[in-house]
Amino acid sequence: MTSSEIVELRRTLGRLRQCVGGMRARYGDIAAVRRLVNDLERLDIDVTELGELDDAPRPREAPRVGREVVVVPEAPYDPRLWHDADDEGLGGYRRT
């Protein structure tokens, strides 16, 4: 995000804050208005965090070369695959 976009977001949030203030004056402290106030506060926090991200170095993404989609079948596995396997999650219980 560019700094001009952050400035525009802040300006828009200011206008929205005025509208929500008008709603609070008209409808009072009802649940719907309190939710709008909370949402507005959350948006303000998020915009601040976005502005801070511009100054922070961005993590590099791992290259996507060599990644493939592996389809796992929904059919049950062959029980012979688990013959003589330990059930480690059950305290070492072993099927016979």
PDB file of C-alpha atoms in Angstrom:
ATOM      1  CA  MET A   1       0.000   0.000   0.000  1.00  0.00           C
ATOM      2  CA  THR A   2       1.250   3.437  -0.782  1.00  0.00           C
ATOM      3  CA  SER A   3       1.279   6.231   1.764  1.00  0.00           C
ATOM      4  CA  SER A   4      -1.357   8.083  -0.265  1.00  0.00           C
ATOM      5  CA  GLU A   5      -3.652   5.058   0.040  1.00  0.00           C
ATOM      6  CA  ILE A   6      -3.121   5.027   3.807  1.00  0.00           C
ATOM      7  CA  VAL A   7      -3.911   8.751   3.941  1.00  0.00           C
ATOM      8  CA  GLU A   8      -7.090   8.183   1.919  1.00  0.00           C
ATOM      9  CA  LEU A   9      -8.110   5.316   4.217  1.00  0.00           C
ATOM     10  CA  ARG A  10      -7.589   7.534   7.256  1.00  0.00           C
ATOM     11  CA  ARG A  11      -9.658  10.309   5.652  1.00  0.00           C
ATOM     12  CA  THR A  12     -12.431   7.858   4.842  1.00  0.00           C
ATOM     13  CA  LEU A  13     -12.354   6.454   8.378  1.00  0.00           C
ATOM     14  CA  GLY A  14     -12.687  10.025   9.680  1.00  0.00           C
ATOM     15  CA  ARG A  15     -15.817  10.535   7.596  1.00  0.00           C
ATOM     16  CA  LEU A  16     -17.171   7.185   8.730  1.00  0.00           C
ATOM     17  CA  ARG A  17     -16.450   8.136  12.353  1.00  0.00           C
ATOM     18  CA  GLN A  18     -18.555  11.281  11.877  1.00  0.00           C
ATOM     19  CA  CYS A  19     -21.422   9.226  10.445  1.00  0.00           C
ATOM     20  CA  VAL A  20     -21.276   6.739  13.292  1.00  0.00           C
ATOM     21  CA  GLY A  21     -21.225   9.649  15.752  1.00  0.00           C
ATOM     22  CA  GLY A  22     -24.415  10.946  14.117  1.00  0.00           C
ATOM     23  CA  MET A  23     -25.996   7.529  14.447  1.00  0.00           C
ATOM     24  CA  ARG A  24     -25.032   7.385  18.114  1.00  0.00           C
ATOM     25  CA  ALA A  25     -26.633  10.819  18.644  1.00  0.00           C
ATOM     26  CA  ARG A  26     -29.795   9.711  16.871  1.00  0.00           C
ATOM     27  CA  TYR A  27     -30.216   6.140  18.148  1.00  0.00           C
ATOM     28  CA  GLY A  28     -28.310   6.256  21.416  1.00  0.00           C
ATOM     29  CA  ASP A  29     -26.032   3.577  22.793  1.00  0.00           C
ATOM     30  CA  ILE A  30     -27.745   0.555  21.232  1.00  0.00           C
ATOM     31  CA  ALA A  31     -26.016  -2.713  20.315  1.00  0.00           C
ATOM     32  CA  ALA A  32     -25.909  -1.993  16.574  1.00  0.00           C
ATOM     33  CA  VAL A  33     -24.195   1.367  17.115  1.00  0.00           C
ATOM     34  CA  ARG A  34     -21.731  -0.153  19.603  1.00  0.00           C
ATOM     35  CA  ARG A  35     -20.840  -2.806  17.013  1.00  0.00           C
ATOM     36  CA  LEU A  36     -20.209  -0.090  14.423  1.00  0.00           C
ATOM     37  CA  VAL A  37     -17.979   1.749  16.885  1.00  0.00           C
ATOM     38  CA  ASN A  38     -16.063  -1.464  17.595  1.00  0.00           C
ATOM     39  CA  ASP A  39     -15.721  -2.199  13.885  1.00  0.00           C
ATOM     40  CA  LEU A  40     -14.462   1.320  13.285  1.00  0.00           C
ATOM     41  CA  GLU A  41     -11.863   0.951  16.036  1.00  0.00           C
ATOM     42  CA  ARG A  42     -10.726  -2.362  14.525  1.00  0.00           C
ATOM     43  CA  LEU A  43     -10.415  -0.762  11.085  1.00  0.00           C
ATOM     44  CA  ASP A  44      -8.364   2.046  12.589  1.00  0.00           C
ATOM     45  CA  ILE A  45      -6.012  -0.490  14.211  1.00  0.00           C
ATOM     46  CA  ASP A  46      -5.709  -2.414  10.936  1.00  0.00           C
ATOM     47  CA  VAL A  47      -4.902   0.713   8.928  1.00  0.00           C
ATOM     48  CA  THR A  48      -2.220   1.620  11.467  1.00  0.00           C
ATOM     49  CA  GLU A  49      -0.714  -1.858  11.131  1.00  0.00           C
ATOM     50  CA  LEU A  50      -0.762  -1.603   7.350  1.00  0.00           C
ATOM     51  CA  GLY A  51       1.050   1.710   7.546  1.00  0.00           C
ATOM     52  CA  GLU A  52       3.722   0.104   9.730  1.00  0.00           C
ATOM     53  CA  LEU A  53       4.145  -2.732   7.235  1.00  0.00           C
ATOM     54  CA  ASP A  54       5.381  -0.304   4.598  1.00  0.00           C
ATOM     55  CA  ASP A  55       8.420   0.401   6.749  1.00  0.00           C
ATOM     56  CA  ALA A  56       9.149  -3.234   7.618  1.00  0.00           C
ATOM     57  CA  PRO A  57      11.097  -5.572   5.316  1.00  0.00           C
ATOM     58  CA  ARG A  58       8.875  -8.041   3.543  1.00  0.00           C
ATOM     59  CA  PRO A  59       9.501 -11.766   3.928  1.00  0.00           C
ATOM     60  CA  ARG A  60      10.511 -13.578   0.783  1.00  0.00           C
ATOM     61  CA  GLU A  61       8.207 -16.241  -0.500  1.00  0.00           C
ATOM     62  CA  ALA A  62       9.593 -19.677  -1.222  1.00  0.00           C
ATOM     63  CA  PRO A  63       9.720 -20.399  -4.942  1.00  0.00           C
ATOM     64  CA  ARG A  64       6.757 -22.371  -6.199  1.00  0.00           C
ATOM     65  CA  VAL A  65       8.845 -24.418  -8.581  1.00  0.00           C
ATOM     66  CA  GLY A  66       8.565 -28.150  -7.962  1.00  0.00           C
ATOM     67  CA  ARG A  67       5.386 -28.027  -5.898  1.00  0.00           C
ATOM     68  CA  GLU A  68       2.678 -30.353  -7.005  1.00  0.00           C
ATOM     69  CA  VAL A  69      -0.789 -31.263  -5.833  1.00  0.00           C
ATOM     70  CA  VAL A  70      -0.990 -34.698  -4.258  1.00  0.00           C
ATOM     71  CA  VAL A  71      -4.428 -36.265  -4.343  1.00  0.00           C
ATOM     72  CA  VAL A  72      -5.197 -38.409  -1.298  1.00  0.00           C
ATOM     73  CA  PRO A  73      -7.834 -41.017  -2.102  1.00  0.00           C
ATOM     74  CA  GLU A  74     -10.914 -41.202   0.090  1.00  0.00           C
ATOM     75  CA  ALA A  75     -11.037 -44.989  -0.092  1.00  0.00           C
ATOM     76  CA  PRO A  76      -9.903 -46.821   3.062  1.00  0.00           C
ATOM     77  CA  TYR A  77      -6.279 -47.907   3.179  1.00  0.00           C
ATOM     78  CA  ASP A  78      -5.417 -51.563   2.768  1.00  0.00           C
ATOM     79  CA  PRO A  79      -5.138 -52.968   6.334  1.00  0.00           C
ATOM     80  CA  ARG A  80      -2.011 -54.910   5.305  1.00  0.00           C
ATOM     81  CA  LEU A  81      -0.164 -51.587   5.240  1.00  0.00           C
ATOM     82  CA  TRP A  82      -0.488 -51.443   9.023  1.00  0.00           C
ATOM     83  CA  HIS A  83       0.388 -55.087   9.787  1.00  0.00           C
ATOM     84  CA  ASP A  84       3.007 -55.245  12.576  1.00  0.00           C
ATOM     85  CA  ALA A  85       2.888 -51.469  13.089  1.00  0.00           C
ATOM     86  CA  ASP A  86       2.986 -50.056  16.609  1.00  0.00           C
ATOM     87  CA  ASP A  87       0.152 -47.812  17.719  1.00  0.00           C
ATOM     88  CA  GLU A  88       2.377 -45.229  19.365  1.00  0.00           C
ATOM     89  CA  GLY A  89      -0.534 -43.030  20.325  1.00  0.00           C
ATOM     90  CA  LEU A  90      -2.022 -45.810  22.449  1.00  0.00           C
ATOM     91  CA  GLY A  91       0.898 -46.374  24.784  1.00  0.00           C
ATOM     92  CA  GLY A  92       2.629 -49.042  22.754  1.00  0.00           C
ATOM     93  CA  TYR A  93      -0.415 -51.287  22.357  1.00  0.00           C
ATOM     94  CA  ARG A  94       0.267 -53.734  19.586  1.00  0.00           C
ATOM     95  CA  ARG A  95      -2.350 -55.473  17.484  1.00  0.00           C
ATOM     96  CA  THR A  96      -1.845 -59.157  16.917  1.00  0.00           C
TER      97      THR A  96
END
